[in-house]
Amino acid sequence: MKALNLKNISWSLIISAMMCMVAFASCSDDEKEGVNITFPELKEETHAVGDEIEISFNAPVDWQLTSKAAWCKFVNGDFEDATTSGKAGNQTVTAKILGDGQDYINDNTTEITLKMGDKEQVIYKITRSKKAFSGLTIKSVPEAEGEEAVEYSAENPIVVKGCDIDTNRDEYLVIETNIEDANLTVGIKEGDNPDWIKIEKDNNKYKLAFNKDKKDLDPKYSFGTDKGGKIIFSVMTSDNSIIGTAEIPVAYEGLKEGVLVSSPAYPNLRISQDGKKIISTDANNKSTVYQDKIETEIITRDDEFEIVTFEQVGSFMVFPGMEPVYQADGFIFGEDAVTDWVDVKTNGTKCTITFEPYVFSYNYDNRGVVVMAFPKKEYEKIKNDLEKNIIVDDYINPRYQSYVLGAPVQTEDVVMSFTTCIAMDGELFPIANMIGEDCTTKYDGEEIEGAGTDNIYTSNIFSMLFSTSEDGKVYYEIKNGEDGMILENDEFDGFSAGLTNKAGKDYIVLSTANAETLPLQQGKQIKVKSSNGEVLALLIINIGENPF
């Protein structure tokens, strides 16, 4: 092996070679510095979980993308990575927004950085929207089998059920709320419902009813969402932070469907022959007299009702100590019904009923009509066959009994009459004479001068009745009386007469200081007059000798 002989090498050659190497190295650095690295323009975007973002750029050199958040990663085949890299060239990279760490309260932000060569720049600022609740449903709870639930929304309002006249029978609409995320709850904040709605909550169910304490709204009138307002349902996290709301408009259907009340009602009506005197008898056998007309106020939903009249055919049944009771044997509807003698006029909610004179042009001694008022919707259901729907088993359908305004029956003149009574066990009881008849009967004798009426009764009693009666008095129940009555001729030898009212009934009461010394009396006249002086009846009292 020969040693390198530096003496034979030209130093000028060596120096030239070294200069070439320096020049080459300088050229390489110049090439890198001369590359034009341009970063994409910064983008700021908001995305939801599941969104994908396509990032496109041109890299003249090797590059690397980096996400600063675990919830934003780059798709690499079947994998998702926080960084990705590649060689120079045109690039399109997909980034995906994930749900890691997302909550209902805050939006999240992150940045994507692009590095090319030794340069680095943020090219994306991404906001991930906070978690949105889903699956909230607000539905009615079916009341009956087969009934379908109604789902409510901004387009399908809640309609609160109508209340009843009776405060103990108010109707509720029950609704329930459900949401997919079991960690969330749904509620109604105070003040987030209209004050005309009464709300009771039971877990996720709500009972909605009309609030009768809301005095500026009449519960019988319906109204829509323009007046009803909205209920705001709030969706809350476990710490009661509200993360969203659902606003559902509400309306009111008006008074409970089918409810109709007339005030007052006239269950039993007897009409005088001239149609002017009207006697109404209630369930307690108390009579009230009206002149010329009767009036009632109709209470029903939206003041919408229909009047229905039909003929009733029957006769009076008489029981001791009671007003005659009309027993209907049948009903006639349509063109064959005789109802034109009853005139029913309505003005808003007010109903006025008047009666024509009885001309006795029929083959029976009385005529009757039933006057009913039906809520509009109820009437529409039955109008095509009124008789079939109203009459069931020869009686008025119990479902419609409350719709009867009155059942007037017109007969010969209704006049005052009397029934003799005495006091026993704190009550007044009718008494009979020796043959079982009332001690007071219709007078059938000669004309009495100055009587002022042909409505005359005779009462034949014994003095012992005073001592038999526990309070020492004899009473005459006044049938078909009227307010403001007065007596004429009320002082006699040994006894006096006066007017009293017991248990809602009017009586003439005879009093004596001593029944044992009471002298016999014959033909003692007591006139019963109206407040305007008209003689309504003459009662002739005969006190006879005791039979034993």
CSV table of N, CA and C in Angstrom, one decimal, residues 46-52 96-98 102 126-130:
chain,number,residue,atom,x,y,z
A,46,THR,N,-69.1,26.9,13.6
A,46,THR,CA,-69.8,26.2,14.7
A,46,THR,C,-70.4,24.9,14.2
A,47,HIS,N,-70.2,23.8,14.9
A,47,HIS,CA,-70.6,22.5,14.5
A,47,HIS,C,-71.3,21.7,15.6
A,48,ALA,N,-72.1,20.8,15.3
A,48,ALA,CA,-72.7,19.9,16.2
A,48,ALA,C,-72.0,18.6,16.2
A,49,VAL,N,-72.3,17.8,17.3
A,49,VAL,CA,-71.7,16.4,17.3
A,49,VAL,C,-72.1,15.6,16.1
A,50,GLY,N,-71.1,14.9,15.5
A,50,GLY,CA,-71.4,14.1,14.3
A,50,GLY,C,-71.1,14.8,13.0
A,51,ASP,N,-70.9,16.2,13.1
A,51,ASP,CA,-70.6,16.9,11.9
A,51,ASP,C,-69.1,16.5,11.4
A,52,GLU,N,-68.9,16.5,10.1
A,52,GLU,CA,-67.6,16.3,9.6
A,52,GLU,C,-67.1,17.6,8.8
A,96,LYS,N,-63.7,15.2,12.4
A,96,LYS,CA,-65.0,14.8,12.8
A,96,LYS,C,-65.2,15.3,14.2
A,97,ILE,N,-66.5,15.9,14.5
A,97,ILE,CA,-66.8,16.4,15.8
A,97,ILE,C,-67.4,15.3,16.6
A,98,LEU,N,-66.8,15.0,17.8
A,98,LEU,CA,-67.2,13.9,18.6
A,98,LEU,C,-68.0,14.4,19.8
A,102,GLN,N,-69.1,16.5,26.2
A,102,GLN,CA,-70.2,17.6,25.9
A,102,GLN,C,-71.2,17.6,27.0
A,126,ILE,N,-63.0,26.2,15.9
A,126,ILE,CA,-64.2,25.4,15.9
A,126,ILE,C,-64.9,25.6,17.2
A,127,THR,N,-66.2,25.9,17.1
A,127,THR,CA,-67.1,25.9,18.3
A,127,THR,C,-68.0,24.7,18.2
A,128,ARG,N,-68.0,23.8,19.2
A,128,ARG,CA,-68.9,22.7,19.3
A,128,ARG,C,-70.1,23.2,20.1
A,129,SER,N,-71.3,23.1,19.6
A,129,SER,CA,-72.5,23.6,20.3
A,129,SER,C,-72.8,22.7,21.5
A,130,LYS,N,-73.3,23.3,22.5
A,130,LYS,CA,-73.6,22.6,23.7
A,130,LYS,C,-74.7,21.5,23.4
